[in-house]
Structure formats: structure tokens, C-alpha cells
């Protein structure tokens, strides 16, 4: 019996089901029919496909796609941002996690977003130069390249240089978002208007084609001089000059000392399947596993029945309350990962759930009234598998759409607004409506808590069967969870699993005395009227929101691989 099969059998017997953050051993994958890239934008997908066809591996393709989406999909990705990646390596027999999340600058302080009355000035953490954490993308890609890359660094950046220099197609979804955010940034609080020069980003022209000449120059410098150019070279100087203009905090020392971190992924079991996802400073993996552990203590309920949605809302209240209390950067807070992902803990936590009655969210834990600025999570996820079974699940973000809206003048890229992912004040929600505690308070050098959940799913036999992830702020966890459930519990094809309607609950109500479930406002993803009526009868309020998430996923069955992009936004799949 192979080690992975033995481990899988033992886990089925419940002997290792409680183990969370540990190394993972998997059987070597067979040679697949083809490699595949599922990306949130079709030109970037094609960049990845071309790298695979040229003989690059999945990580080479991931680096090239990361720089490409940073160009074509700036709403949710950028070299001014950061992210998380899982890499399944069939040769080494393990999965590793790369954390290239932004860090708080050295000058950051716990109360930096509070006004003189001690109240949160929410816009300051989204639209000012103070909103930006030290970007992690470029050194993240360099760490990946050093460990797994086979093609030259410059060759992997060249496609993005070409897109930025020669121009790329602007699809209707992207054009719509540029117009929407252009209007939002133009109307932003006047304190920030001078520095948010969003239109600078488009000075290469914008109709159905767009180029970003300053970004092309920056990418060329990074390609020619290496990743340190961003952190200690001319690009670093341009970032610091932008900080000086806007009274931001990022210094040359902050940039020079930024480092990505290799981490052990989070691992759990759900009905015999192994789920591997991102550890802290993301909450994604821990909350996903805690959720699945609680769900597993109930019988499977009919898909999208009022009972199924009610059960998931009840679980969400409990896991999001735990997220708020316990999760943060493990370098600064003692995060009880093992306890939160323990099956016994989940069993005990699920005991209070009544399938016929709602629990008042306030009785689980009360939050302050929200200060909500925005609702959309404009992050970016792509998944890649090559013919040798090397697989990448990557979620990257600027936080809010186009980040802070501040363009680094002369460098052609936007700065993230990741500082808003910290808890500016205990119990006060951030832009995603999630709260936090001391574990996620601001501190110099600390990484803000995330919901990003790049994930891999293994069959009971130990084979990698699903690679997936999504944008969407706190809704990421619900999105990834529901696609996994559609696939495992309801046996849907990957395309169906991604296309089925989604819903979301995250516990602290925006208004007191309410218990809101978010449902999608697009008729294509509508739940049955009878289901909605039954949920309202139970006392839930239904909150119609933009389509939830944007999943790019890959399914592996034997030697066959299929990539899927989400119809909710735009996207593409390219094959080797
Ligand atoms: N900025 C969204 C997240 O990391 O969850």
C-alpha cells in the first residue's frame, strides 16, 4: 500500500482526521493528457498556455500569468499587491503554501485609522497612501522561480511587457468596471482626490484596446535587473516618492526588507476527501475546514433546500465568530489552528444548531454597527496544472477594486488597499463587513488577515482531483466551500459546480436585529422562490448582491484534465 493510500485509509478510520497544519504526502500523479490554465482573463490564460506549450512547468506558467493578470486585470491583481499560492508537487510528494501577502510598514500603529474621537475613519484605510501595505507580488514570484522555475525569469515577464506595451483587448466586463470605478474614484472624499489619479493608469488609451506604457517600462526593469529592482531600485524610489506626496508610510527600508514566507498548508478531511488550503495569515483554510467539519456532523440535505441553506447560515455564524476572535498573523498572534480545525471541537460547536430554528446572531457574539464602504472583493484567482501533475492554485489581490486607486506616478501600477484587512478597532467591520480582535490589530511588519483560499482537493485514494479558488473578500470562503460541496456531495460536473447559485452568511449583521443571507442578484443564479420564502419564514433577511465570487478551477479525472472559468465575470481557459 502506498503511503498516501495508507494515510488516507487511516484518516477514514478517523485516526488522523483532527490533524490540521501538517505536511502532506500524496501519490505521484500520472502523466496527464495535457496541461491547462484557468484564468480570470482570456489573454492571461493564453500567456500561461503558451508557456506550457514552450515546455515550461505549471509554476513557470503561474509566474507568467501573475504578471499578465497584473497588466490585463488590474482591478484585482497587480505588482503593487500580494497574494497566496498552493503548489502541489507530485515529485516531492507534498503541497507547500507561499505567502506573498503585503506587510504593514514599520511606521504602522494600532490606532492609525482612528480619528480623535476614537472612531474608525474607514476611508483612510482604503483610499489614502496609508492604505497600502508593502507589496509582495514581485518577491513572491521570485521565490517561486528560485524553487521551481525552469524557464528564464525575463522570459516569463516578457508576455506581460508585450501586453502593457503593445496593448491588450479590453473586454466588456473590464470596460464596465473601469467606467464604474472611474466614477467612484472621481467622487471619492475630497481629502483623497488629489492623490487618486486613476486616469493616469489609462493614459495609454482606452477603448477596446489599452496599453500601459509606464508599467511596460517597470516590468522591463524587473525583467532585466531582477526582482530586487522593485524593492531597492528605481521602482522602489518611485514608490517612496508617491508615499512622500501622500504622507504614506512605506519607506525604502520597508521595501528592502520585505520577504515572502513558505508555509505548511492547512489540511482537513471531508467525507473521505482531503482538503488542503491556505494557513494564516489567511483565515481561508482554517474556516473552510472548521465549516466542513461542522457540516459533516449532519446528514446531506437536498441542494438549495431551505434546510440546507439554513444549516450553512447557522454554521457560518459560528465559524465567522471564531474568525473574528482568533485569527491573525501567526507571527504576532497565537492562532489556535489545531483547535479550530479539530473534529471534536466542530462536533461540540455544531450541537447548538437547530435545523428548524434560527439562532439570533447577536446571541453568538455581538458586533458594533458597521462602517461599510464597499462590498465587492476584486481579487483574482487562477489555477494551473501541467502534464506532469505539478499544480498551482493562486489567489492574488489589491484588496478593493483597483486597490487604493493611487497610481505610482511614473511606474504605471496601482497600490493595494490591504491595510483595510486589519481590524482598525475591535468589533468594527472592515469593507467586507467582517470584524476582528487583538489577533488582527495593526502592528509594524504584520500581515493583515485574509479570506483568500487557494485550495486543492484529493480523492479518498489520494489523487489530486480539484484545484480551485475565488475572489470575493469574505465571500471567498463560502464560494470555495460551495463549489466543493456541489462536486463532492451533489456529484456535479465541474462546470455545473461552478455555475450553480451561491449564497453567503458571515455572522455580524449590518443592522441590529437582522440575520442576513446574501443571494445573487443576477437571475441566472436565482434560488427557487419557494426556498426564499421559506428562509424569510424562518426569520432571515435576504440581501441581493452582485454575483458572488469568480472561480477558476481545474478537475483531474485519471489522465483527463478540464479547466473552467466562471461565467459570472470574464475569463479564459488555455490548454497545453
Ligand atoms: N483582501 C481580501 C482578502 O485578502 O481576503
XYZ file of C-alpha atoms and ligand atoms in Angstrom:
581
model
C 0.000 0.000 0.000
C 1.368 3.460 -0.900
C 1.995 5.909 1.933
C -0.740 8.208 0.714
C -3.259 5.364 0.471
C -2.279 4.188 3.943
C -2.697 7.729 5.311
C -5.994 8.049 3.528
C -7.238 4.740 4.985
C -6.117 5.729 8.462
C -7.827 9.076 8.115
C -11.026 7.371 7.025
C -10.828 5.401 10.221
C -10.848 8.755 11.971
C -7.326 8.430 13.299
C -5.807 11.487 11.704
C -8.913 13.478 10.992
C -8.026 16.025 13.616
C -4.676 16.946 12.176
C -4.533 20.412 10.668
C -1.338 22.209 9.749
C 0.911 19.348 8.830
C 2.919 18.197 5.844
C 1.039 16.306 3.182
C 2.092 13.164 1.360
C 0.464 12.308 -1.942
C 0.915 9.652 -4.544
C 2.806 10.774 -7.627
C 0.305 11.931 -10.208
C 0.186 10.111 -13.509
C 1.266 11.908 -16.637
C -1.822 13.836 -17.720
C -3.217 14.166 -21.235
C -2.489 17.877 -21.256
C -1.810 20.852 -19.062
C -4.409 23.551 -18.501
C -4.677 27.131 -17.304
C -7.948 28.581 -15.954
C -7.591 32.343 -15.521
C -9.931 35.271 -14.923
C -8.968 36.941 -18.200
C -8.521 35.187 -21.548
C -5.288 36.867 -22.746
C -3.597 35.975 -19.461
C -4.868 32.383 -19.777
C -3.326 32.232 -23.241
C 0.010 33.515 -21.844
C 0.014 30.554 -19.442
C -0.958 28.092 -22.178
C 1.895 29.334 -24.341
C 4.441 28.908 -21.507
C 3.250 25.304 -21.022
C 3.460 24.610 -24.769
C 7.001 26.017 -24.749
C 7.981 23.391 -22.183
C 7.626 25.461 -19.032
C 6.073 23.842 -15.985
C 2.966 24.951 -14.074
C 4.992 27.293 -11.858
C 6.661 28.948 -14.856
C 3.171 29.422 -16.283
C 1.908 30.772 -12.945
C 4.651 33.413 -12.812
C 3.880 34.497 -16.375
C 0.113 34.556 -15.692
C 0.631 36.540 -12.472
C 2.477 39.289 -14.368
C -0.066 39.082 -17.209
C -3.121 39.466 -14.942
C -1.295 42.278 -13.148
C -1.491 44.022 -16.521
C -4.849 42.999 -18.008
C -6.820 42.540 -14.780
C -5.591 45.413 -12.644
C -8.898 45.569 -10.809
C -7.882 42.538 -8.778
C -4.183 41.864 -9.350
C -1.024 43.901 -9.547
C 2.643 44.144 -8.801
C 1.534 46.663 -6.172
C -0.378 43.905 -4.341
C 0.178 40.443 -2.904
C -1.354 37.001 -2.546
C -1.175 33.338 -1.631
C -0.324 30.246 -3.623
C -0.504 26.489 -3.097
C 1.811 24.261 -5.100
C 1.172 20.526 -5.392
C 4.454 18.865 -6.310
C 3.974 15.213 -7.304
C 7.741 14.559 -7.376
C 8.364 15.812 -3.841
C 5.064 14.263 -2.739
C 3.856 17.346 -0.926
C 1.903 20.581 -1.060
C 3.510 23.838 0.003
C 1.998 27.259 0.533
C 3.640 30.512 -0.477
C 2.603 33.638 1.414
C 3.425 36.778 -0.542
C 0.902 38.867 1.384
C 1.638 42.548 1.962
C 3.040 43.646 5.330
C 2.257 46.721 7.410
C 5.058 49.298 7.059
C 7.359 49.833 10.030
C 5.622 53.129 10.821
C 2.184 51.462 11.160
C 0.468 51.718 14.554
C -2.575 50.040 16.076
C -4.721 53.191 16.149
C -3.625 54.690 12.845
C -7.131 54.625 11.330
C -8.934 56.120 14.348
C -9.969 59.772 14.437
C -9.650 62.000 17.516
C -12.932 60.627 18.866
C -11.511 57.124 18.712
C -13.835 56.180 15.816
C -12.653 54.352 12.698
C -12.018 56.626 9.705
C -12.792 53.832 7.248
C -11.896 55.713 4.074
C -8.379 56.340 5.345
C -7.660 52.599 5.245
C -8.970 52.276 1.696
C -8.194 55.411 -0.295
C -5.185 57.153 1.252
C -1.485 56.391 0.904
C -1.795 54.851 4.391
C -3.989 52.109 2.892
C -1.061 50.422 1.174
C 0.842 47.525 2.659
C 4.353 46.720 1.411
C 3.706 44.853 -1.876
C 4.655 41.170 -2.024
C 3.952 40.055 -5.581
C 7.363 40.527 -7.197
C 9.454 38.843 -4.464
C 6.742 36.177 -4.227
C 7.187 35.323 -7.878
C 10.967 35.391 -7.444
C 10.806 32.895 -4.553
C 8.695 30.603 -6.696
C 11.058 30.921 -9.612
C 14.057 30.119 -7.465
C 12.444 26.942 -6.109
C 10.553 25.578 -9.127
C 11.253 27.663 -12.244
C 12.718 26.096 -15.377
C 12.466 28.948 -17.905
C 14.447 32.203 -17.528
C 12.881 34.914 -15.304
C 12.898 37.508 -18.098
C 11.147 35.124 -20.495
C 8.273 34.752 -18.014
C 7.764 38.515 -17.708
C 8.065 39.240 -21.424
C 4.417 38.389 -22.280
C 3.219 40.954 -19.708
C 5.654 43.542 -21.110
C 4.206 42.905 -24.579
C 0.642 43.280 -23.303
C 1.458 46.514 -21.469
C 3.491 47.945 -24.367
C 1.594 46.805 -27.483
C -1.809 46.936 -25.834
C -4.389 44.351 -24.884
C -8.070 43.813 -25.630
C -10.412 45.326 -23.064
C -13.401 43.011 -22.785
C -16.874 44.371 -21.957
C -16.766 43.286 -18.296
C -13.419 45.038 -17.760
C -14.553 48.149 -19.659
C -17.647 48.285 -17.446
C -15.567 48.034 -14.285
C -13.141 50.737 -15.434
C -16.089 53.071 -16.014
C -17.687 52.139 -12.683
C -14.500 52.667 -10.679
C -13.565 55.778 -12.664
C -16.818 57.321 -11.445
C -16.275 56.034 -7.881
C -12.757 57.426 -7.665
C -13.830 60.754 -9.190
C -16.422 61.108 -6.436
C -14.172 59.969 -3.601
C -13.916 62.034 -0.420
C -12.065 65.234 -1.357
C -9.304 64.514 1.177
C -8.069 61.811 -1.216
C -8.938 63.228 -4.617
C -5.581 64.814 -5.296
C -3.607 61.620 -4.937
C -6.057 59.248 -6.619
C -5.181 59.867 -10.222
C -6.893 56.767 -11.549
C -6.973 58.234 -15.045
C -3.125 58.198 -15.066
C -3.430 54.485 -15.333
C -5.197 54.828 -18.675
C -3.040 57.372 -20.363
C -2.059 54.699 -22.914
C -5.582 54.977 -24.297
C -8.764 53.149 -23.509
C -11.393 51.972 -25.883
C -11.432 48.347 -26.807
C -7.614 48.281 -26.557
C -5.405 49.653 -23.870
C -1.683 49.941 -23.218
C 0.125 50.944 -20.029
C 3.480 52.356 -21.175
C 4.807 53.163 -17.680
C 4.009 49.638 -16.492
C 5.792 48.199 -19.555
C 8.930 50.126 -18.518
C 8.674 48.949 -14.900
C 8.202 45.327 -15.954
C 11.152 45.595 -18.320
C 13.376 46.850 -15.473
C 12.218 43.950 -13.266
C 12.837 41.501 -16.108
C 16.320 42.827 -16.878
C 17.603 43.670 -13.397
C 15.745 41.022 -11.389
C 13.113 41.199 -8.631
C 15.237 43.378 -6.333
C 14.773 46.236 -8.777
C 11.236 46.597 -7.403
C 12.426 46.647 -3.776
C 15.718 48.535 -3.928
C 15.969 50.082 -7.402
C 14.235 52.796 -9.400
C 10.785 51.311 -8.792
C 11.373 51.472 -5.036
C 12.333 55.143 -5.425
C 9.109 55.848 -7.330
C 7.011 54.133 -4.630
C 8.672 56.144 -1.881
C 8.186 59.383 -3.847
C 4.469 58.506 -4.132
C 4.399 57.919 -0.364
C 6.019 61.310 0.236
C 3.373 63.018 -1.914
C 0.506 61.346 0.004
C 2.041 61.166 3.506
C 2.142 57.379 3.315
C 4.351 55.153 5.441
C 6.231 52.796 3.097
C 9.970 53.537 3.258
C 12.977 52.223 1.368
C 13.779 50.059 4.387
C 10.267 48.565 4.361
C 10.645 47.648 0.714
C 14.191 46.301 1.041
C 13.263 44.082 3.984
C 10.055 42.568 2.534
C 10.195 38.747 2.298
C 7.616 36.159 1.213
C 7.163 33.162 3.539
C 6.889 29.430 2.739
C 4.253 27.820 4.951
C 2.710 24.454 5.739
C -0.795 24.349 4.298
C -3.914 23.612 6.333
C -5.291 20.140 5.847
C -8.612 18.527 6.736
C -10.901 15.684 5.753
C -14.453 15.872 4.462
C -16.379 12.650 3.809
C -13.115 10.887 2.937
C -11.760 13.661 0.702
C -8.666 15.548 1.750
C -8.961 19.334 1.577
C -5.737 21.381 1.520
C -5.882 25.152 1.752
C -4.136 28.334 2.881
C -2.978 28.728 6.507
C -2.862 32.007 8.470
C -2.436 34.871 7.819
C -5.335 33.732 5.685
C -8.433 32.700 7.584
C -9.482 30.803 4.451
C -8.099 27.321 5.149
C -8.947 27.250 8.873
C -12.513 28.481 8.399
C -13.111 26.232 5.389
C -12.026 23.145 7.360
C -13.936 24.172 10.505
C -17.035 24.705 8.344
C -16.704 21.336 6.605
C -16.085 19.587 9.938
C -19.318 21.006 11.338
C -21.259 20.227 8.165
C -20.040 16.627 8.232
C -21.810 16.074 11.556
C -25.178 16.452 9.725
C -26.837 14.327 7.057
C -26.648 15.605 3.495
C -29.663 17.813 2.810
C -31.243 18.483 -0.614
C -29.245 21.048 -2.579
C -30.575 24.595 -2.174
C -33.428 23.477 0.043
C -34.310 25.958 2.814
C -32.924 23.452 5.347
C -29.548 23.215 3.580
C -29.168 26.989 3.319
C -30.328 27.487 6.925
C -27.814 24.894 8.175
C -24.979 26.595 6.320
C -26.041 30.017 7.629
C -26.000 28.648 11.193
C -22.530 27.184 10.694
C -21.333 30.442 9.105
C -22.396 32.413 12.191
C -20.229 30.211 14.374
C -17.135 29.991 12.172
C -17.102 33.713 11.368
C -17.401 34.480 15.090
C -14.303 32.322 15.594
C -12.571 34.063 12.708
C -13.132 37.430 14.343
C -11.837 36.282 17.713
C -8.888 34.065 16.947
C -7.429 34.665 13.501
C -4.481 36.883 12.608
C -0.856 36.770 11.515
C 0.740 33.809 13.320
C 3.989 35.759 13.702
C 2.134 38.163 16.026
C -0.816 36.235 17.469
C -1.146 32.792 18.931
C -3.620 31.360 16.398
C -5.208 28.113 17.670
C -5.210 26.413 14.273
C -5.246 22.858 15.645
C -8.183 23.513 17.972
C -10.267 25.328 15.362
C -9.842 22.548 12.797
C -10.395 19.761 15.311
C -13.360 17.494 14.525
C -14.329 17.133 18.197
C -14.427 20.902 18.551
C -16.654 21.099 15.449
C -18.984 18.461 16.841
C -19.358 20.390 20.094
C -19.771 23.724 18.283
C -22.460 22.259 15.973
C -24.526 20.920 18.896
C -26.386 24.211 19.357
C -27.718 24.187 15.797
C -31.443 23.521 15.406
C -32.500 22.639 11.854
C -35.928 24.129 12.496
C -34.960 27.360 14.236
C -32.594 30.258 13.674
C -30.039 31.342 16.236
C -30.050 35.085 16.766
C -26.602 36.224 15.542
C -26.413 38.625 18.496
C -26.572 35.701 20.885
C -23.450 34.209 19.294
C -21.457 37.400 19.523
C -22.447 40.999 19.174
C -20.662 43.347 16.796
C -20.721 47.157 16.665
C -22.700 48.908 13.964
C -20.828 48.581 10.712
C -18.906 51.208 8.848
C -19.277 49.752 5.412
C -17.674 51.438 2.434
C -17.781 48.941 -0.365
C -18.908 45.372 -0.852
C -17.028 43.906 -3.743
C -13.971 41.745 -3.413
C -11.985 42.370 -6.559
C -9.354 39.744 -6.127
C -8.030 37.375 -8.781
C -7.734 33.612 -8.797
C -6.106 31.322 -11.344
C -5.425 27.583 -11.373
C -2.823 25.734 -13.448
C -1.875 22.056 -13.863
C 0.880 20.873 -16.183
C 1.214 17.478 -17.876
C 3.460 16.179 -15.107
C 0.829 16.907 -12.497
C 2.554 19.925 -10.953
C -0.378 22.100 -9.886
C -0.780 25.715 -8.765
C -3.713 27.374 -7.037
C -3.093 31.112 -6.770
C -5.205 33.903 -5.298
C -3.824 37.400 -5.551
C -5.322 40.754 -4.660
C -5.209 44.528 -4.483
C -7.921 44.226 -1.812
C -10.667 46.577 -3.072
C -11.143 47.144 -6.827
C -8.029 48.784 -8.311
C -6.678 48.903 -4.743
C -6.404 52.346 -3.216
C -6.785 53.932 -6.670
C -3.358 55.515 -6.191
C -1.093 55.026 -9.200
C 2.651 55.102 -8.524
C 3.481 58.006 -10.787
C 5.971 57.037 -13.479
C 5.719 53.331 -12.633
C 2.279 52.567 -14.094
C 0.857 50.400 -11.316
C -1.675 50.849 -8.555
C -1.083 50.483 -4.834
C -3.101 47.996 -2.803
C -5.540 48.906 -0.003
C -4.645 45.872 2.071
C -4.315 47.756 5.368
C -8.141 47.694 5.477
C -7.939 43.945 6.077
C -6.593 44.647 9.563
C -9.058 45.225 12.368
C -8.834 49.007 12.819
C -10.797 48.702 16.078
C -12.117 45.555 17.792
C -15.624 44.663 16.645
C -15.836 47.324 13.906
C -16.303 45.745 10.469
C -13.972 46.424 7.553
C -15.138 46.911 3.954
C -16.192 43.267 3.788
C -18.302 43.594 6.917
C -16.034 41.250 8.902
C -14.787 42.151 12.345
C -11.609 41.297 14.215
C -9.952 41.428 17.577
C -6.479 41.860 19.016
C -5.255 38.926 16.898
C -5.708 41.081 13.787
C -4.867 44.535 15.150
C -2.370 46.638 13.212
C 1.333 46.281 14.024
C 4.529 47.121 12.181
C 5.637 44.291 9.910
C 2.427 42.316 10.437
C 0.354 40.716 7.668
C -3.369 41.584 7.628
C -5.838 38.729 7.957
C -7.208 37.459 4.663
C -10.047 35.256 3.436
C -8.212 34.095 0.335
C -8.492 30.340 -0.011
C -6.458 28.787 -2.801
C -7.457 25.144 -2.360
C -6.742 21.607 -3.576
C -9.000 18.587 -3.073
C -7.779 14.961 -3.026
C -9.912 11.873 -3.564
C -10.116 9.184 -0.855
C -7.475 7.346 -2.939
C -5.086 10.262 -2.509
C -5.270 11.699 -6.030
C -5.482 15.404 -6.722
C -8.968 15.913 -8.207
C -9.766 19.626 -7.870
C -7.733 22.845 -7.926
C -9.774 25.949 -7.187
C -10.134 29.368 -5.603
C -12.003 32.650 -5.997
C -12.028 36.379 -5.279
C -14.787 37.970 -3.205
C -13.423 39.143 0.163
C -15.134 37.249 2.952
C -17.423 35.512 0.419
C -14.371 33.628 -0.900
C -14.767 31.027 1.830
C -18.458 30.408 1.000
C -17.684 30.262 -2.710
C -14.878 27.711 -2.425
C -16.892 25.699 0.088
C -19.994 25.559 -2.113
C -18.118 24.520 -5.259
C -16.508 21.697 -3.230
C -19.927 20.650 -1.889
C -21.551 20.750 -5.337
C -18.796 18.464 -6.511
C -18.451 16.048 -3.558
C -21.948 15.974 -2.031
C -24.055 16.582 -5.121
C -21.851 14.925 -7.745
C -21.983 17.790 -10.252
C -19.550 18.228 -13.141
C -17.014 20.985 -12.523
C -18.798 23.350 -14.939
C -22.098 22.810 -13.111
C -20.467 23.007 -9.689
C -19.088 26.436 -10.581
C -22.255 27.620 -12.302
C -24.786 26.754 -9.588
C -26.173 29.658 -7.496
C -24.238 30.703 -4.386
C -25.219 32.305 -1.124
C -23.292 33.700 1.832
C -23.631 34.398 5.536
C -20.865 35.838 7.700
C -22.475 36.381 11.086
C -22.188 40.011 12.229
C -25.377 41.607 10.866
C -25.020 45.012 9.233
C -28.130 46.142 11.046
C -29.090 45.033 14.549
C -31.924 42.522 14.878
C -31.321 41.164 11.366
C -29.941 37.866 10.142
C -28.987 38.426 6.511
C -28.162 35.828 3.888
C -26.599 37.250 0.733
C -28.045 35.872 -2.515
C -27.023 36.704 -6.074
C -28.962 39.451 -7.873
C -28.346 38.012 -11.348
C -31.397 35.968 -12.451
C -29.125 33.232 -13.821
C -28.160 32.397 -10.243
C -31.553 32.786 -8.616
C -32.662 30.340 -5.934
C -36.214 28.955 -6.095
C -38.924 31.353 -4.894
C -40.246 28.694 -2.504
C -36.773 28.392 -0.916
C -36.506 32.147 -0.427
C -39.993 32.308 1.062
C -39.172 29.507 3.492
C -35.969 31.268 4.598
C -37.870 34.503 5.225
C -40.438 32.500 7.156
C -37.577 31.321 9.395
C -36.697 34.980 10.024
C -33.791 35.561 7.662
C -33.481 38.724 5.625
C -32.299 38.250 2.057
C -29.651 40.625 0.792
C -29.344 40.738 -3.022
C -25.722 41.313 -4.042
C -23.624 41.200 -7.198
C -22.763 37.661 -8.327
C -20.706 36.006 -5.596
C -17.139 35.002 -6.448
C -15.312 34.209 -9.680
C -13.998 30.655 -9.577
C -11.251 29.432 -11.886
C -10.930 25.705 -11.330
C -9.435 22.535 -12.730
C -10.709 18.975 -12.374
C -8.495 15.932 -12.848
C -10.034 12.526 -13.557
C -7.476 9.848 -14.333
C -5.356 11.378 -17.086
C -8.068 13.788 -18.151
C -7.975 17.458 -17.082
C -10.681 20.073 -17.530
C -10.427 23.772 -16.808
C -13.406 26.009 -16.072
C -13.715 29.762 -15.736
C -16.684 31.388 -14.057
C -19.368 32.898 -16.307
C -20.110 35.434 -13.596
C -17.297 37.707 -14.781
C -14.891 37.264 -17.680
C -12.142 34.674 -18.059
C -10.488 32.040 -20.188
C -9.085 28.530 -20.301
C -5.998 27.587 -22.308
C -4.612 24.107 -22.891
C -1.068 22.971 -23.389
N -8.250 41.458 0.581
C -9.171 40.382 0.665
C -8.624 39.233 1.409
O -7.423 39.081 1.478
O -9.368 38.457 1.949
